[in-house]
Tab-separated table of C-alpha atoms in Angstrom:
chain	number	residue	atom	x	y	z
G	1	UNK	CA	43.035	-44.397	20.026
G	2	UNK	CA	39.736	-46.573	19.491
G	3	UNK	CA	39.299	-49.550	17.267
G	4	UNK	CA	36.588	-48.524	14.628
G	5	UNK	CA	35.737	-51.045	12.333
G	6	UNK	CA	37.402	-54.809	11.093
G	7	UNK	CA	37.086	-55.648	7.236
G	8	UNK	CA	38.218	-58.991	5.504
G	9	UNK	CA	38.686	-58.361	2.014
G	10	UNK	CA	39.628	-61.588	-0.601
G	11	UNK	CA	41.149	-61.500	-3.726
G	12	UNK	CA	40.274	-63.873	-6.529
G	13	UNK	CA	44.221	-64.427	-8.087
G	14	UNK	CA	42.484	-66.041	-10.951
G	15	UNK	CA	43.337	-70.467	-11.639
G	16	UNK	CA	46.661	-72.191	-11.844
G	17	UNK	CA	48.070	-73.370	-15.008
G	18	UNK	CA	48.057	-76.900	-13.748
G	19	UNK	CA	46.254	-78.145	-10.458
G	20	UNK	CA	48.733	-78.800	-7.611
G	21	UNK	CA	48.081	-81.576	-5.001
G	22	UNK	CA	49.965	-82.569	-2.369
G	23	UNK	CA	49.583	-86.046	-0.637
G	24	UNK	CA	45.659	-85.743	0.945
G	25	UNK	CA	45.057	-81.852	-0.854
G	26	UNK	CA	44.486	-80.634	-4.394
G	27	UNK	CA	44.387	-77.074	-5.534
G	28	UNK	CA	42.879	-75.427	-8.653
G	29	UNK	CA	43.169	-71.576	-7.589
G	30	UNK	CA	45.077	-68.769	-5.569
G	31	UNK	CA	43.552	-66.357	-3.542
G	32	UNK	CA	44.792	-63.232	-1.263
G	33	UNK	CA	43.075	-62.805	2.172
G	34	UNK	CA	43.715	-58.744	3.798
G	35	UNK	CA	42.409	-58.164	7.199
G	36	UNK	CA	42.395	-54.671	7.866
G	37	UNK	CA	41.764	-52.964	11.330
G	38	UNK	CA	40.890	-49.031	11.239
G	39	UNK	CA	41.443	-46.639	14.315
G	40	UNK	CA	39.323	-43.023	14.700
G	41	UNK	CA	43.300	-42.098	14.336
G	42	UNK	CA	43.516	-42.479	10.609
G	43	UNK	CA	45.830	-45.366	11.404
G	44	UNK	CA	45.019	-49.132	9.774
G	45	UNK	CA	46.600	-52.208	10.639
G	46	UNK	CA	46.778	-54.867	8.193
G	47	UNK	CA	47.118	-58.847	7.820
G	48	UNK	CA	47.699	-60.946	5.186
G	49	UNK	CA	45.472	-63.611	6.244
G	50	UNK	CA	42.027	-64.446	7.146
G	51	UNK	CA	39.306	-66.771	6.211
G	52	UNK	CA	36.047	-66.283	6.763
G	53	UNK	CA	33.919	-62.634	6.536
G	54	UNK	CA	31.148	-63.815	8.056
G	55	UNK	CA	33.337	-64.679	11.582
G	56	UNK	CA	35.627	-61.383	11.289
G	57	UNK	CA	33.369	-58.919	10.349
G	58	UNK	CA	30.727	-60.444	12.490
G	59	UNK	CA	31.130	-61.357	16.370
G	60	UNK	CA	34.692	-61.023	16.267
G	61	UNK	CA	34.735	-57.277	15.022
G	62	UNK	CA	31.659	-56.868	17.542
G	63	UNK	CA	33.916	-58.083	20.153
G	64	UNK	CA	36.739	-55.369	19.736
G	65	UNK	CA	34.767	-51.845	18.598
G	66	UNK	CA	35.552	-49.185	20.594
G	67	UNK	CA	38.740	-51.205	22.503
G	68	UNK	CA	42.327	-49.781	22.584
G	69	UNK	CA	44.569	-51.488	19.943
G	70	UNK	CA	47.486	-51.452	22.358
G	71	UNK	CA	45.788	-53.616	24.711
G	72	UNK	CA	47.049	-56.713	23.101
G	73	UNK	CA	46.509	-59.300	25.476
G	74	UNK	CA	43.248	-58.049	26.735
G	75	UNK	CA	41.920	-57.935	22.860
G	76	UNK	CA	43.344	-61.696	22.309
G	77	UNK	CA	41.557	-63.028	25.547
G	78	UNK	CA	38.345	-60.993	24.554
G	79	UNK	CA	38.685	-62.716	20.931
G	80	UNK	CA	39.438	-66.206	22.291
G	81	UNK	CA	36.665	-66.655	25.597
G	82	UNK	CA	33.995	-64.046	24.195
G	83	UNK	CA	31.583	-67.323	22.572
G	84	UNK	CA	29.703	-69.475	25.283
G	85	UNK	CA	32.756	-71.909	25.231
G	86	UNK	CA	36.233	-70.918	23.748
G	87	UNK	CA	37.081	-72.930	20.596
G	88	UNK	CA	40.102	-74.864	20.848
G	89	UNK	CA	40.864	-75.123	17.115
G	90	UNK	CA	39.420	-74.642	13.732
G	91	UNK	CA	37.885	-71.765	11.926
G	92	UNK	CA	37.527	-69.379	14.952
G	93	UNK	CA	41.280	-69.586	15.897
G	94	UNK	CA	42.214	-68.788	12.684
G	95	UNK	CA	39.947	-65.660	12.517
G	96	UNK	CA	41.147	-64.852	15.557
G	97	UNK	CA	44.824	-65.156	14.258
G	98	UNK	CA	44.160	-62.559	11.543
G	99	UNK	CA	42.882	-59.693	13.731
G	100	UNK	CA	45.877	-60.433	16.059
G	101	UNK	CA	48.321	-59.965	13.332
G	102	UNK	CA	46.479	-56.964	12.152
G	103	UNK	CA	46.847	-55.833	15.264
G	104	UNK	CA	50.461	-56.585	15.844
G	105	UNK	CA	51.092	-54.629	12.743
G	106	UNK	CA	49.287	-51.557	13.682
G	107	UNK	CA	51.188	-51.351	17.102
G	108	UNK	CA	54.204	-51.447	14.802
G	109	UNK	CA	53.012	-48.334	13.381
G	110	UNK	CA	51.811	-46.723	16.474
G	111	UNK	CA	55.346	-47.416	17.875
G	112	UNK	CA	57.104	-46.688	14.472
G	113	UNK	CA	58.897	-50.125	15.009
G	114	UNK	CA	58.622	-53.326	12.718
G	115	UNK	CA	56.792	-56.264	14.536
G	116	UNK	CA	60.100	-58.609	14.341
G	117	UNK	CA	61.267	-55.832	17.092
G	118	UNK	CA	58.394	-55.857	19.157
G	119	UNK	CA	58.171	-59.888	19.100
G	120	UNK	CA	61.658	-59.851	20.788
G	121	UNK	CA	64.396	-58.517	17.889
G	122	UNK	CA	66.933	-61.222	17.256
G	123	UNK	CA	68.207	-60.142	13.748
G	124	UNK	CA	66.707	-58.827	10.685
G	125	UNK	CA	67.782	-61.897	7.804
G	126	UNK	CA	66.398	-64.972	8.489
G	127	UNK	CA	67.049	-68.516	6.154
G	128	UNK	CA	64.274	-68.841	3.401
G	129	UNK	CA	63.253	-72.264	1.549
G	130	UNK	CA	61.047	-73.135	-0.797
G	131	UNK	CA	57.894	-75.141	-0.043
G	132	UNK	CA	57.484	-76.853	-3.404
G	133	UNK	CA	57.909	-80.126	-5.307
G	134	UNK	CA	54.331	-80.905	-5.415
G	135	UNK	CA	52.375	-83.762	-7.970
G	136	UNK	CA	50.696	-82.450	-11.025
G	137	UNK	CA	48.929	-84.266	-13.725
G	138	UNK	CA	51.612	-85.809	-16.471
G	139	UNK	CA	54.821	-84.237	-14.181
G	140	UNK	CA	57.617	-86.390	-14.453
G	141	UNK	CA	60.828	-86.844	-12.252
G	142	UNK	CA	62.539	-84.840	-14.632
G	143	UNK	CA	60.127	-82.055	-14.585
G	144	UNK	CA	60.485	-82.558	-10.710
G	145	UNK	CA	64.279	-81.677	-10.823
G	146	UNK	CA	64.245	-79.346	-13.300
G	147	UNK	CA	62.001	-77.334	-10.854
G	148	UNK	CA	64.007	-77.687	-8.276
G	149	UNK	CA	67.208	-76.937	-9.558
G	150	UNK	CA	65.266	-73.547	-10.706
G	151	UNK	CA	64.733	-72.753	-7.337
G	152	UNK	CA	68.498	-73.105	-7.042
G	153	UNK	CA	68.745	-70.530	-9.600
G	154	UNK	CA	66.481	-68.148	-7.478
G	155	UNK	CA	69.117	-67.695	-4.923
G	156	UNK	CA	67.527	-70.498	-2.294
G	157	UNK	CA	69.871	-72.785	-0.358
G	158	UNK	CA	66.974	-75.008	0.993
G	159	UNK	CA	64.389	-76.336	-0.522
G	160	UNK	CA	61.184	-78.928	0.225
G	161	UNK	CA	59.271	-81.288	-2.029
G	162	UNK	CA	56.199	-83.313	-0.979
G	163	UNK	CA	55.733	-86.975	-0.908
G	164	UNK	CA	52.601	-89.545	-0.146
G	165	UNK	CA	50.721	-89.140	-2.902
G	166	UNK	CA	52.228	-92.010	-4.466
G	167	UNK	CA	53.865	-95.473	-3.374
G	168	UNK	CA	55.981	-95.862	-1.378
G	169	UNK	CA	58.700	-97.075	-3.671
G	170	UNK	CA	57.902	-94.353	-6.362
G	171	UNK	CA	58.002	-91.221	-3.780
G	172	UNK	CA	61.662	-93.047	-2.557
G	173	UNK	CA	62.372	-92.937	-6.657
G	174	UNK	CA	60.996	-89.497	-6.533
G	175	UNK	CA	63.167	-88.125	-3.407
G	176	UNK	CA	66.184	-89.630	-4.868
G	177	UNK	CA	65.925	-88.213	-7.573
G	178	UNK	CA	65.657	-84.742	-6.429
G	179	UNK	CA	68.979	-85.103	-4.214
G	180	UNK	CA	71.034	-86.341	-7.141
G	181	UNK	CA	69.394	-82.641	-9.313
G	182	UNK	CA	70.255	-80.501	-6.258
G	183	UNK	CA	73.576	-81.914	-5.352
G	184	UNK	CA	74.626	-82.381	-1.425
G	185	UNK	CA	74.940	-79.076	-0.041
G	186	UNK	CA	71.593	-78.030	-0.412
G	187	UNK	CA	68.990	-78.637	2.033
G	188	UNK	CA	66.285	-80.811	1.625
G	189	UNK	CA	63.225	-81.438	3.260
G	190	UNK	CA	60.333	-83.776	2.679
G	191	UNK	CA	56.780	-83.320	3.888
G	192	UNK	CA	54.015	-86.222	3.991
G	193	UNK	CA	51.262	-83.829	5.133
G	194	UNK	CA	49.824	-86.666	7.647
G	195	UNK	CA	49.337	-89.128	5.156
G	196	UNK	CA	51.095	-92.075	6.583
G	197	UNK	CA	50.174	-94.066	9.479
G	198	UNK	CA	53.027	-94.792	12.342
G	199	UNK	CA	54.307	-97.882	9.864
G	200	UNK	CA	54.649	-96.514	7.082
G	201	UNK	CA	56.073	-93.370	7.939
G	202	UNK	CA	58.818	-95.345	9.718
G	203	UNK	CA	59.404	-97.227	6.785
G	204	UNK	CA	59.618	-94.253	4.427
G	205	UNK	CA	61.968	-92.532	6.571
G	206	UNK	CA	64.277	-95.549	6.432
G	207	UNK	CA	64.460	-95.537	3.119
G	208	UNK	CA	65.817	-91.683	2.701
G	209	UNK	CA	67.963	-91.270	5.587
G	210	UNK	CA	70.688	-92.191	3.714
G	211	UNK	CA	69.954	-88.567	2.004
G	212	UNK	CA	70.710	-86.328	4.305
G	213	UNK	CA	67.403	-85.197	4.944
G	214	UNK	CA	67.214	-81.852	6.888
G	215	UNK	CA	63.577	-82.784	8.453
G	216	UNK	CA	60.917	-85.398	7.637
G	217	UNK	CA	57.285	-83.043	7.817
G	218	UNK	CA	53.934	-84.054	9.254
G	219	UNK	CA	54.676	-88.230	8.863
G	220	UNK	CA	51.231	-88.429	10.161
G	221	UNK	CA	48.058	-87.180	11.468
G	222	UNK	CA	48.243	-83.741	13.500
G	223	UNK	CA	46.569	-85.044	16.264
G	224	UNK	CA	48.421	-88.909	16.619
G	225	UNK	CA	51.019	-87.693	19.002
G	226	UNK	CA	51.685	-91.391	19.991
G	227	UNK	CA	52.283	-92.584	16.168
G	228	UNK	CA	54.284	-88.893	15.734
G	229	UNK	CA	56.303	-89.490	18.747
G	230	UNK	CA	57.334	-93.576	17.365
G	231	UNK	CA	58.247	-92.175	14.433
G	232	UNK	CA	60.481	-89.914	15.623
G	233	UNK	CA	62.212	-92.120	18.006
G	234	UNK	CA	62.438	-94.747	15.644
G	235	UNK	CA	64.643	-92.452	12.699
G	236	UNK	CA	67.605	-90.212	12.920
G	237	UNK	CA	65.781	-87.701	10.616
G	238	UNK	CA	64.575	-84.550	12.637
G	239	UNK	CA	60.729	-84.522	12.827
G	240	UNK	CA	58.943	-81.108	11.881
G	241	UNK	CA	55.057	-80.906	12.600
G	242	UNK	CA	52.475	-78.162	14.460
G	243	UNK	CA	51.377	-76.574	11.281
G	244	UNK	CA	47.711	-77.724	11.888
G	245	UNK	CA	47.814	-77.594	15.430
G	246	UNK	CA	46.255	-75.082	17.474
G	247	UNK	CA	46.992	-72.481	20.426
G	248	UNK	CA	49.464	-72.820	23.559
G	249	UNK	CA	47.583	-75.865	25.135
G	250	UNK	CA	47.544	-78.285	22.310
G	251	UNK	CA	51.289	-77.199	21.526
G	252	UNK	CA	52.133	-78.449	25.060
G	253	UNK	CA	50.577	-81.736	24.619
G	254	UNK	CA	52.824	-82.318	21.133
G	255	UNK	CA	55.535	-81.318	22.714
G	256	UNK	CA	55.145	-83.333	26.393
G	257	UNK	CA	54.623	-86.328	24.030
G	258	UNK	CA	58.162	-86.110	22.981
G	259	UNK	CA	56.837	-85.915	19.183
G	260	UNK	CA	58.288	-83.225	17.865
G	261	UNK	CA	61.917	-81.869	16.801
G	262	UNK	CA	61.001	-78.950	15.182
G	263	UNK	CA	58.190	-76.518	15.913
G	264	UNK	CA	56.036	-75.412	13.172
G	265	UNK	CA	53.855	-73.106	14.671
G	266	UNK	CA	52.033	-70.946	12.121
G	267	UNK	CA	50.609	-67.217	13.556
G	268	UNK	CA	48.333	-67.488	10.560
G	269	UNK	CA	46.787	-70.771	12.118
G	270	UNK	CA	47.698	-71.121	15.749
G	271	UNK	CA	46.398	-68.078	17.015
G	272	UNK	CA	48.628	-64.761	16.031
G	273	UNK	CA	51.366	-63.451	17.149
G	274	UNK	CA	50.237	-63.031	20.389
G	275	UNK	CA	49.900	-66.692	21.166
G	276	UNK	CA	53.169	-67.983	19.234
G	277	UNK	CA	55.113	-65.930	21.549
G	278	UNK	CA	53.664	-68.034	24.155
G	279	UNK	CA	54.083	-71.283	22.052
G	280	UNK	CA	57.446	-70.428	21.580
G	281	UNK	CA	58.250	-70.019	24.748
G	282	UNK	CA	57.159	-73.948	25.445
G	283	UNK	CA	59.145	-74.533	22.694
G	284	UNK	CA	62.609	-73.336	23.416
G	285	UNK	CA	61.961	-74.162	27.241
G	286	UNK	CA	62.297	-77.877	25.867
G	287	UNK	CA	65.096	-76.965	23.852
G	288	UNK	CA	63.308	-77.126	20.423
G	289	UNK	CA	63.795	-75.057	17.233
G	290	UNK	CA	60.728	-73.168	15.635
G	291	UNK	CA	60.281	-73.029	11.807
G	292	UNK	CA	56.744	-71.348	11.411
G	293	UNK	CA	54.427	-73.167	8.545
G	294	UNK	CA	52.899	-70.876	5.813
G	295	UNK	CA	53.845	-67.087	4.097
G	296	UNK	CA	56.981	-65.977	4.183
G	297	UNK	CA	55.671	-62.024	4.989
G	298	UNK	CA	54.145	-62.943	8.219
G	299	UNK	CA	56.560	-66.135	9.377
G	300	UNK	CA	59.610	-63.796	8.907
G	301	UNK	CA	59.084	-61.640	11.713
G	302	UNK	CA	58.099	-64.356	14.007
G	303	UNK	CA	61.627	-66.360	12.964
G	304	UNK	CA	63.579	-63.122	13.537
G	305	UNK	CA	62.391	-62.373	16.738
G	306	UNK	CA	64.167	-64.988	18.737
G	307	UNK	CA	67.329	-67.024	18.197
G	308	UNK	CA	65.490	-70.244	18.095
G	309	UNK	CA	63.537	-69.289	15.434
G	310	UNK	CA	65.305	-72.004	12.388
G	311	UNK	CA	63.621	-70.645	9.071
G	312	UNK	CA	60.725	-69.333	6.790
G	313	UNK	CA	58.837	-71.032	4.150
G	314	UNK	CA	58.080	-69.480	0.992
G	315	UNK	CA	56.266	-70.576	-2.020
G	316	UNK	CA	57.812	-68.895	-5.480
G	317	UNK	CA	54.225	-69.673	-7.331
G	318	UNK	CA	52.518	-67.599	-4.861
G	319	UNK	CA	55.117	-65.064	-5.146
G	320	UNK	CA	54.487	-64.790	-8.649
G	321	UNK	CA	50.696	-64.624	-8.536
G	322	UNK	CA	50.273	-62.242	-5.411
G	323	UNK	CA	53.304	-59.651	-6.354
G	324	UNK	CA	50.325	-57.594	-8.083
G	325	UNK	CA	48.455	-57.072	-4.664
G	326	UNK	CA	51.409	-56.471	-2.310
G	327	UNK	CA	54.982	-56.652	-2.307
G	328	UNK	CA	56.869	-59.826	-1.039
G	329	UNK	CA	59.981	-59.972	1.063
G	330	UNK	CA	63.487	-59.634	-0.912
G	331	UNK	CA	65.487	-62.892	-1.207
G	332	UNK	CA	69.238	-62.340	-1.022
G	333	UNK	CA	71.645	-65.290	-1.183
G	334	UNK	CA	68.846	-67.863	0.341
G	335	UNK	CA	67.803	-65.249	3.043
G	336	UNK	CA	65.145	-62.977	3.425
G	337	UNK	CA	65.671	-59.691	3.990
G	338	UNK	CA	63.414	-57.826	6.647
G	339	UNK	CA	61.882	-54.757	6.385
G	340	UNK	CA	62.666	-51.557	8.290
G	341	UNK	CA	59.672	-49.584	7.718
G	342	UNK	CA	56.924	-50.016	10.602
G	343	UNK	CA	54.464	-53.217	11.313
G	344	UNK	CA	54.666	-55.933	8.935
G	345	UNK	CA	56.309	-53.746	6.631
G	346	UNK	CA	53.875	-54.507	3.955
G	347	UNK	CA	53.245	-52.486	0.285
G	348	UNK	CA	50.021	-52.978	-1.034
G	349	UNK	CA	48.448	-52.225	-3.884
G	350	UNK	CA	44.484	-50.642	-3.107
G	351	UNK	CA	43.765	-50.418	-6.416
G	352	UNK	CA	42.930	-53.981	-6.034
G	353	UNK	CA	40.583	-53.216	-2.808
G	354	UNK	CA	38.418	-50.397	-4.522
């Protein structure tokens, strides 16, 4: 079996009803992303991901015509050293991380196995939560809890809201008030998305211990492992960052910083499947937990293949908007159920890709 062509294909999901931001990002729009890889078998592995045509269709698909698709490592190191100096991060990883998990999922099929097997196979329900609470034009606290306690209503046990945006004192208002809406037995997470420096994150976190945060998300930058590390030694709330970090190498220097409790290593972002494996492994050889950033249909298997593996984001919006293109993983009781049916396990609609 021969690799025969690599297409990105996006989706326009049409505008949200109300812009979204979170504390440094704003959103207007939703858009699907399918990488497909095609075989001179017939068979065609699939991603839900990618970002940019001109990378995947161009050098990247260049790079892999005419290779085995079971020759997973040899495909990843082709992808990763075949420019005149590897990248390290940014747009190329991520293309890269979208043919991998193509990839992944086509073995699945050649093998007739879904890819939480071939990762490792730890279970096949893994804890979901909702990545949500995020600042809107005219949204009040009230409209804050009332979303949240809908979530509740969905079946979900855990659930995260974002803060930053805002003061200081009004995000503490704002986190406060979402504990009192969901009561104390549901998890809660907050997430600054780096917008805090060392300081302030400290102080923030002060203030909301008393809450029983589950884990405090990306206090600051990505790259400050110094200012990430005095946070976390400076609060009793579990830190949880690595969502816009990059490959094995920069993983290791997080985690030798001591700046990390939990490992959010995306396959979307940090380079595929392929690579998380060997980012988890750093991981759990330092005794950390993984909870993979990003969709719920491609950070389930990863979760599921190893007993580290802590949980799986999912956004219900998203849900909503993208259940027209392809089918999203079944919540049951606050889990996601896995599929049994080969590679990602993914339905999709093609009527969308004509």
């Amino acid at each position: 079996m021969k690799i025969t062509d690599v297409k990105l294909t996006k989706i326009d999901l049409g505008s949200r009803p109300v812009a979204w931001h979170d504390a440094t990002f704003t959103e207007t729009s939703l858009t699907f992303s399918l990488t497909q890889i095609f075989t001179d078998d017939g068979l065609t592995g699939i991603a839900p991901s990618g970002n940019s045509q001109e990378l995947i269709e161009g050098p990247l698909k260049d790079m892999i015509i005419g290779e085995d698709p079971m020759y997973m490592e040899k495909i990843w190191n082709k992808l990763y050293s075949g420019w005149c100096h590897p990248a390290s991060s940014g747009w190329e990883i991520r293309a890269l991380s979208a043919i991998d998990i193509a990839l992944w999922d086509l073995n699945g099929k050649i093998l007739n196995q879904p890819v939480y097997k071939l990762l490792g196979g730890d279970r096949d329900r893994v804890p979901a939560y909702v990545g949500g609470g995020y600042y809107a034009e005219g949204k009040s606290i009230q409209d804050l809890q009332e979303e949240m306690v809908e979530y509740i209503g969905m079946g979900y046990k855990a659930v995260k809201m974002k803060i930053g945006r805002l003061s200081i004192t009004e995000d503490i208002e704002r986190v406060k008030a979402v504990r009192d809406a969901v009561g104390p037995d549901i998890t809660l997470m907050i997430d600054a998305n780096h917008a805090y420096t060392s300081a302030q994150a400290i102080l923030f976190g002060r203030k909301v211990e008393e809450l029983d945060i589950f884990w405090y998300e990306e206090p600051v930058p990505a790259t400050d492992y110094e200012g990430c590390a005095a946070v976390k030694n400076a609060l009793d709330i579990p830190i949880a960052t690595g969502e816009n970090e990059y490959l094995r190498w920069g993983f290791k220097d997080l985690i030798n910083h001591r700046a990390v409790d939990i490992v959010q290593a995306d396959p979307a972002i940090c380079g595929g499947f392929t690579e998380w494996k060997k980012i988890a492994a750093l991981a759990t050889s330092n005794n950390l937990k993984l909870a993979p950033h990003g969709g719920g249909n491609i950070g389930a298997h990863a979760v599921a293949s190893l007993p580290e593996g802590l949980n799986v984001e999912t956004y219900p919006g998203l849900r909503a908007a993208g259940a027209k293109v392809m089918n999203f993983f079944e919540i049951e009781d606050g889990y996601i159920v896995l599929p049994k049916s080969p590679g990602l396990g993914l339905e999709i609609d093609w009527d969308f890709f004509k």
